[in-house]
mmCIF file of C-alpha atoms in Angstrom:
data_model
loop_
_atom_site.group_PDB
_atom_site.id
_atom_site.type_symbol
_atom_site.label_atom_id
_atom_site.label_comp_id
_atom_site.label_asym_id
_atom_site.label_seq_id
_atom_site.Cartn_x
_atom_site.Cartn_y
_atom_site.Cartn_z
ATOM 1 C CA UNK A 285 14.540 10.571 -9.451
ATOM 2 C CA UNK A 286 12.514 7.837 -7.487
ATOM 3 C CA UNK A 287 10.172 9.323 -5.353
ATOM 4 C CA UNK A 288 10.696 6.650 -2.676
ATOM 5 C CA UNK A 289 13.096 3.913 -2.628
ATOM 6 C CA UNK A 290 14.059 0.899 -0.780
ATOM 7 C CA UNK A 291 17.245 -0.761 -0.605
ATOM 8 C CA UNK A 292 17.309 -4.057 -1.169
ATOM 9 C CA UNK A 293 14.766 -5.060 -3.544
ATOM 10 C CA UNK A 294 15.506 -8.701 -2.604
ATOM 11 C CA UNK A 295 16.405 -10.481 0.569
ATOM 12 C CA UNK A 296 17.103 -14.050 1.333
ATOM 13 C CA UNK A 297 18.402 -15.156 4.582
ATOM 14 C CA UNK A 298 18.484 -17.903 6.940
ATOM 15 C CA UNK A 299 16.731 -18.422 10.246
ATOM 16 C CA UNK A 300 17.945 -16.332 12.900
ATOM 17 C CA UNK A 301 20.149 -13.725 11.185
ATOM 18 C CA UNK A 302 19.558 -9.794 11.535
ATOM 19 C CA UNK A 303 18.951 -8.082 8.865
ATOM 20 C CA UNK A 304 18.174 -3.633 7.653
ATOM 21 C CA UNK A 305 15.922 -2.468 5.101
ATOM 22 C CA UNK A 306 16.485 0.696 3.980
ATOM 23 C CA UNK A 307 14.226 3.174 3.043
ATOM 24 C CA UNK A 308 14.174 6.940 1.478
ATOM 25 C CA UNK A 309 12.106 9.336 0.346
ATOM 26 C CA UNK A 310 12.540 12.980 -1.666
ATOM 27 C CA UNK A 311 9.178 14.141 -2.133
ATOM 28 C CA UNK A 312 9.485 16.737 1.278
ATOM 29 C CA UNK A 313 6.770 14.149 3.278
ATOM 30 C CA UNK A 314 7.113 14.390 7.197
ATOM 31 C CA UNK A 315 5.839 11.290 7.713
ATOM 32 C CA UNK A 316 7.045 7.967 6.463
ATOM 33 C CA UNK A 317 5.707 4.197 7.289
ATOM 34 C CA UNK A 318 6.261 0.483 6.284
ATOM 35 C CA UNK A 319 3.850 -1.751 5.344
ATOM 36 C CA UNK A 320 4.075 -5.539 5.429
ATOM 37 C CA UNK A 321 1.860 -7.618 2.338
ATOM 38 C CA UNK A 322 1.717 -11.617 3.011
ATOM 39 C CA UNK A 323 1.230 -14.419 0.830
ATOM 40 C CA UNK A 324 -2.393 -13.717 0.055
ATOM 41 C CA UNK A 325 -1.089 -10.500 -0.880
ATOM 42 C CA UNK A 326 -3.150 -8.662 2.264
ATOM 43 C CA UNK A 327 -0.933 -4.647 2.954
ATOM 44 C CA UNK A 328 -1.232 -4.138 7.027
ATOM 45 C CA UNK A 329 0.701 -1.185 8.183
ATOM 46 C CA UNK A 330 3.643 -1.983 10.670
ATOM 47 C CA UNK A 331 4.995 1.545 11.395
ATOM 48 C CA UNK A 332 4.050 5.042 10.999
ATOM 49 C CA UNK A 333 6.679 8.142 11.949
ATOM 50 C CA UNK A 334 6.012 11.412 11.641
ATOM 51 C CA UNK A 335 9.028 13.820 11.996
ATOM 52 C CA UNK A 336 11.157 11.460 13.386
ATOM 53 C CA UNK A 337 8.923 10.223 16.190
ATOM 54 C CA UNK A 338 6.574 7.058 16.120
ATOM 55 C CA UNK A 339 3.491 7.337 15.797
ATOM 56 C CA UNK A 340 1.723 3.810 15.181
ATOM 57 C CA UNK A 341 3.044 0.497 16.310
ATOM 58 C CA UNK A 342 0.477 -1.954 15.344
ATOM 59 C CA UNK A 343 1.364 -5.046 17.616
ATOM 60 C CA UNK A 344 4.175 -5.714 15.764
ATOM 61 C CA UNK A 345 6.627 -7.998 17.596
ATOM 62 C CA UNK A 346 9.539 -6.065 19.160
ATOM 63 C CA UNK A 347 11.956 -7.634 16.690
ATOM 64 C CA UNK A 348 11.042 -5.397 14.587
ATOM 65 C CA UNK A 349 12.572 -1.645 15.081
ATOM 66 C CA UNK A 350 12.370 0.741 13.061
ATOM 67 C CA UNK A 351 14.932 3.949 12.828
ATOM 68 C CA UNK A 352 14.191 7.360 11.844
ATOM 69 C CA UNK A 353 17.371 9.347 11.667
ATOM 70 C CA UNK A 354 15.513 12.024 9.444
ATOM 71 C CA UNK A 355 12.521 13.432 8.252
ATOM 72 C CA UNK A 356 13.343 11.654 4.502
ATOM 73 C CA UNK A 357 14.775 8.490 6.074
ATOM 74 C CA UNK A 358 12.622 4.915 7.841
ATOM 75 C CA UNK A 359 14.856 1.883 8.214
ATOM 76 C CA UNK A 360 13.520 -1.295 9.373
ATOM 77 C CA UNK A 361 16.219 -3.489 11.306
ATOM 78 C CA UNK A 362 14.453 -7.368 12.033
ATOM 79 C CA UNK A 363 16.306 -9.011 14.539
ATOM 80 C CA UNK A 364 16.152 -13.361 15.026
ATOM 81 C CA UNK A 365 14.547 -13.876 11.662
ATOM 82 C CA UNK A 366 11.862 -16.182 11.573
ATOM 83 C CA UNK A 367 10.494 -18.121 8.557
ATOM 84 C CA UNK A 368 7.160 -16.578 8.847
ATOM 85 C CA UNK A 369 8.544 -12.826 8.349
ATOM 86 C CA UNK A 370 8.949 -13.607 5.119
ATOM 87 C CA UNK A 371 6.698 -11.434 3.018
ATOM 88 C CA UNK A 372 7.234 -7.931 1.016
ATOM 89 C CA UNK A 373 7.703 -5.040 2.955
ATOM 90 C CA UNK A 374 6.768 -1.783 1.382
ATOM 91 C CA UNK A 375 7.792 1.778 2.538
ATOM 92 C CA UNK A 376 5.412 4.804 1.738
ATOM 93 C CA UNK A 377 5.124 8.624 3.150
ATOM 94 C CA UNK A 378 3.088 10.885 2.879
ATOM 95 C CA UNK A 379 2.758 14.792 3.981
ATOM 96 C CA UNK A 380 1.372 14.889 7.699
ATOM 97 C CA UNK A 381 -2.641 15.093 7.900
ATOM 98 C CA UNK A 382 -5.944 13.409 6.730
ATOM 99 C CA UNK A 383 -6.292 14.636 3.612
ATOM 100 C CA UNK A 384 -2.810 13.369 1.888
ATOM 101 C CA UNK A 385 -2.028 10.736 -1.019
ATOM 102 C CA UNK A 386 0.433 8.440 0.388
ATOM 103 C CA UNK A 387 2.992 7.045 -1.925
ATOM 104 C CA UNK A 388 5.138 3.464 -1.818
ATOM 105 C CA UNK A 389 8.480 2.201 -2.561
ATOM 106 C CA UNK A 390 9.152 -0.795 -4.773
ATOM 107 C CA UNK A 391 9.046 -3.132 -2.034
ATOM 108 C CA UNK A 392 11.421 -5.461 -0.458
ATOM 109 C CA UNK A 393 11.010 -9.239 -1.075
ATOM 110 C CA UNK A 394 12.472 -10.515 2.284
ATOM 111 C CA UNK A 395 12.508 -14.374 1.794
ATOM 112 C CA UNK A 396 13.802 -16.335 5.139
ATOM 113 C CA UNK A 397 15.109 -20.131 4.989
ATOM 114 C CA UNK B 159 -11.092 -0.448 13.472
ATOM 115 C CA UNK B 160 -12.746 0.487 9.789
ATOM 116 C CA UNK B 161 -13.405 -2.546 7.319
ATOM 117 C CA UNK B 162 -12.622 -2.299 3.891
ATOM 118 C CA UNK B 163 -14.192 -4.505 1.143
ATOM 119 C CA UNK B 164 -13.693 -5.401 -2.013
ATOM 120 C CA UNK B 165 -15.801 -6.732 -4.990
ATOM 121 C CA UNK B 166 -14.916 -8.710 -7.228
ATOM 122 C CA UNK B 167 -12.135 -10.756 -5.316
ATOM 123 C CA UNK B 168 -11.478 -11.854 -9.378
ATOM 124 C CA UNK B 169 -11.884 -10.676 -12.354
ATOM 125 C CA UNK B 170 -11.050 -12.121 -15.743
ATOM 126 C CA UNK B 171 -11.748 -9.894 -18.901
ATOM 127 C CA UNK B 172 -11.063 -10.328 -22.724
ATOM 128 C CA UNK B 173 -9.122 -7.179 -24.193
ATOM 129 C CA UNK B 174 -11.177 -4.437 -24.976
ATOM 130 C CA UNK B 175 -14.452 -4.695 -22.125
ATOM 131 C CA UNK B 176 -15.210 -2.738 -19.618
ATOM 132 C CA UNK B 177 -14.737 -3.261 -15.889
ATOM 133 C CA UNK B 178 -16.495 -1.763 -12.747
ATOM 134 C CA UNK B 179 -14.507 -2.874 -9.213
ATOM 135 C CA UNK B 180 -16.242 -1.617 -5.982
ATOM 136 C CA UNK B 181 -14.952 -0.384 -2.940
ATOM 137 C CA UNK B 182 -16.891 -0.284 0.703
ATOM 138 C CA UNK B 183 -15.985 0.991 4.140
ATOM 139 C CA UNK B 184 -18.060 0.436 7.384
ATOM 140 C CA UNK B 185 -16.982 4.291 8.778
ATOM 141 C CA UNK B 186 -16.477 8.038 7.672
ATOM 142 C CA UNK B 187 -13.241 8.233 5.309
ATOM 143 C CA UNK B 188 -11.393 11.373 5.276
ATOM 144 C CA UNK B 189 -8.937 10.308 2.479
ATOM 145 C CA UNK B 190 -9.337 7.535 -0.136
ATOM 146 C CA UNK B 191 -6.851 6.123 -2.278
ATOM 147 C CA UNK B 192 -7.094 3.363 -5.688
ATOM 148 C CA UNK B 193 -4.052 1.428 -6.170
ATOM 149 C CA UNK B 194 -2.877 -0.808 -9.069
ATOM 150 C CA UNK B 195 -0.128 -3.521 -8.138
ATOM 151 C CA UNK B 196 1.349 -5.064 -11.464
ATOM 152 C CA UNK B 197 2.516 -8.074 -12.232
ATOM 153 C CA UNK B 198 6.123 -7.310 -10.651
ATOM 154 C CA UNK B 199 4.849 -6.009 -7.435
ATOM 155 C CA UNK B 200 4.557 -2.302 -7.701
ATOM 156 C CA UNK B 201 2.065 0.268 -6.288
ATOM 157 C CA UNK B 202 0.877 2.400 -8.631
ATOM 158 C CA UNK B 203 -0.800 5.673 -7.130
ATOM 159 C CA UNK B 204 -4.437 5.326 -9.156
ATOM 160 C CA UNK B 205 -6.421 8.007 -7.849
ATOM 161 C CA UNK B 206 -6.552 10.132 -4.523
ATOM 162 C CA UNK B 207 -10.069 10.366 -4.096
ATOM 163 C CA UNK B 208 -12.149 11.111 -0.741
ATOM 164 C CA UNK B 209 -14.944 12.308 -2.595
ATOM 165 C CA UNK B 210 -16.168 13.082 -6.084
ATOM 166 C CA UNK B 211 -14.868 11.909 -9.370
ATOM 167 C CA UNK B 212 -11.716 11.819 -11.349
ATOM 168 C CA UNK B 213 -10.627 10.805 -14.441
ATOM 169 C CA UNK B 214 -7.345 9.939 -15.883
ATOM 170 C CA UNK B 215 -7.462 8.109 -19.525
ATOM 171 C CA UNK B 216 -9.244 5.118 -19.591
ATOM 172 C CA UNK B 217 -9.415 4.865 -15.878
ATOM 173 C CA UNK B 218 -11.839 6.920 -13.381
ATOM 174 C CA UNK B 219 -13.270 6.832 -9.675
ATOM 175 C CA UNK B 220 -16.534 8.030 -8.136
ATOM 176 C CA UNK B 221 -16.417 8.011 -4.733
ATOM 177 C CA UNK B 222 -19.460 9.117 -2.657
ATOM 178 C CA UNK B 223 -18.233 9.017 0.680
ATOM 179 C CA UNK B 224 -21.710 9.760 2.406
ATOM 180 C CA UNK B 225 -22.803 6.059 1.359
ATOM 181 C CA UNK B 226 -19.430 4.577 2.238
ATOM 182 C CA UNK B 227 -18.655 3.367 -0.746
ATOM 183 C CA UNK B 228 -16.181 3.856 -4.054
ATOM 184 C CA UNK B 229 -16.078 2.505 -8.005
ATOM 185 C CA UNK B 230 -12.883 2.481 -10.125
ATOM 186 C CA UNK B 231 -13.985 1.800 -13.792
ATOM 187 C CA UNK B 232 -11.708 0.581 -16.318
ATOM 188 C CA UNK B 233 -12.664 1.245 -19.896
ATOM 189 C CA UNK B 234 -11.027 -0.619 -23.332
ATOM 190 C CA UNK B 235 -9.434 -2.726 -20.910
ATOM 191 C CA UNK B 236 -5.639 -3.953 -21.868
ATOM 192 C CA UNK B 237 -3.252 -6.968 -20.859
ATOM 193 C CA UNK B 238 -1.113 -4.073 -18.848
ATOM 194 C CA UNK B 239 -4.187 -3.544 -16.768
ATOM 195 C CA UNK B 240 -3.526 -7.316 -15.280
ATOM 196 C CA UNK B 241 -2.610 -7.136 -11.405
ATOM 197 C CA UNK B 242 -4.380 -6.060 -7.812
ATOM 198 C CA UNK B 243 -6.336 -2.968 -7.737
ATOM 199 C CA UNK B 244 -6.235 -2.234 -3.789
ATOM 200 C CA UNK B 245 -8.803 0.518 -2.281
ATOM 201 C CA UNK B 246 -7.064 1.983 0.979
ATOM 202 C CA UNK B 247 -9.131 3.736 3.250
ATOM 203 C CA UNK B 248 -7.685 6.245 6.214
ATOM 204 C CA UNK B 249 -10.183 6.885 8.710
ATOM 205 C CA UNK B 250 -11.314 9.508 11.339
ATOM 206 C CA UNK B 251 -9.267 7.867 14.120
ATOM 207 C CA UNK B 252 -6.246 6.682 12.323
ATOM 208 C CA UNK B 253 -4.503 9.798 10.630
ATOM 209 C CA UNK B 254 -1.303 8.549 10.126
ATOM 210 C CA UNK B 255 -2.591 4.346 8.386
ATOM 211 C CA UNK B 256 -3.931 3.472 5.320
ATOM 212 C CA UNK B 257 -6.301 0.160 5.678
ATOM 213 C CA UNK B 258 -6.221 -1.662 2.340
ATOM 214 C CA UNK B 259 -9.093 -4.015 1.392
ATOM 215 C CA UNK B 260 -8.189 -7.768 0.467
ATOM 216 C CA UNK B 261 -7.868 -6.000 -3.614
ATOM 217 C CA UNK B 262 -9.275 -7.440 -6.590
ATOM 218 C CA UNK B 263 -7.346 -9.667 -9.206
ATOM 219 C CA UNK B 264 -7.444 -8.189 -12.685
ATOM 220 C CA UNK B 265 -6.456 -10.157 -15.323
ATOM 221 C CA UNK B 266 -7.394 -8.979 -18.891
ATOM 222 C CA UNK B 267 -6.501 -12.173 -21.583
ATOM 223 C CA UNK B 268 -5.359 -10.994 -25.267
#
């Protein structure tokens, strides 16, 4: 009964390819984001949605779209994979509002070559 | 936007000490969060903590939000307390992002 999980765990692909990372959460949380950690291990938030719609964008590069078919469900679809998206992604929610404890997914170690 | 930092970057224990990490913020906080990542990647929800203090075994958190600033102690430290403690931070502006600090590297040697 994982609170929230992301599908795959691991990702290696070459240069250029499109790939999904899927994301899911059953803890009843409105609003859902991803997450991106780098090398030096540094968590920067990509994406928030709340109820579907999105929220925060934070200047990531339109290859990156996200999809929000429900309240419990964030995909992230990366289009013309570069080397430097590799990284781990992370998913989280968290109930709508300031005063909420956000929770994360396993991550997704997206390796491009 | 709000700045988060960390202290220690690194810290190397021997089984059994004590440990003190630090957490400050340059603005008002309205929700707080301590996070341990192990050794294969995972976030562990530490403590939700805008204010006040919590305990949960060996671990608690004092935050006092009115200095900006909040402590995670680790007590009888053990080798499954090796990995990042992060200290996310969501601000008055930003209700719907958590902004981690840079995290500090436990490791805790047998």
């Amino acid at each position: 009964d994982t609170a929230v999980s992301q599908t795959p765990k691991y990702l290696v692909t070459q240069m250029g390819n499109d790939k999904s990372i899927k994301c899911e959460q059953n803890l009843g949380h409105d609003t859902m984001y991803w997450y991106k950690q780098d090398s030096k291990k540094f968590l920067k938030i990509m994406f928030s949605y709340n109820n579907k719609e999105l929220i925060i964008n934070e200047t990531v590069p339109n290859r990156f779209s996200p999809k929000s078919p429900d309240k419990a469900h964030l995909n992230l679809h990366i289009n013309s994979l570069e080397l430097g998206d590799s990284a781990v992604y992370f998913c989280a929610s968290s109930r709508s509002g300031m005063n909420t404890e956000a929770f994360f997914g396993q991550g997704t170690r997206l390796t491009v070559v | 936007g709000i700045q988060v930092e960390q202290s220690p970057p690194d810290l190397i224990l021997q089984e059994g000490a004590n440990s003190t990490l630090r957490c400050n913020f340059s603005d008002s906080v309205n929700n707080l969060q301590w996070f341990h990542q192990n050794p294969w990647g995972q976030l562990i929800n530490l403590f939700y903590i805008p204010s006040g203090t919590k305990q949960n075994g060996r671990l608690s958190a004092t935050t006092v939000a009115t200095e900006r600033y909040s402590l995670l102690y680790i007590s009888s430290s053990q080798t499954t307390d090796s990995g990042v403690y992060f200290c996310a931070v969501v601000s008055g502006g930003s209700n719907y992002k958590l902004t981690f600090g840079k995290g500090t590297l436990l490791t805790v040697n047998p």
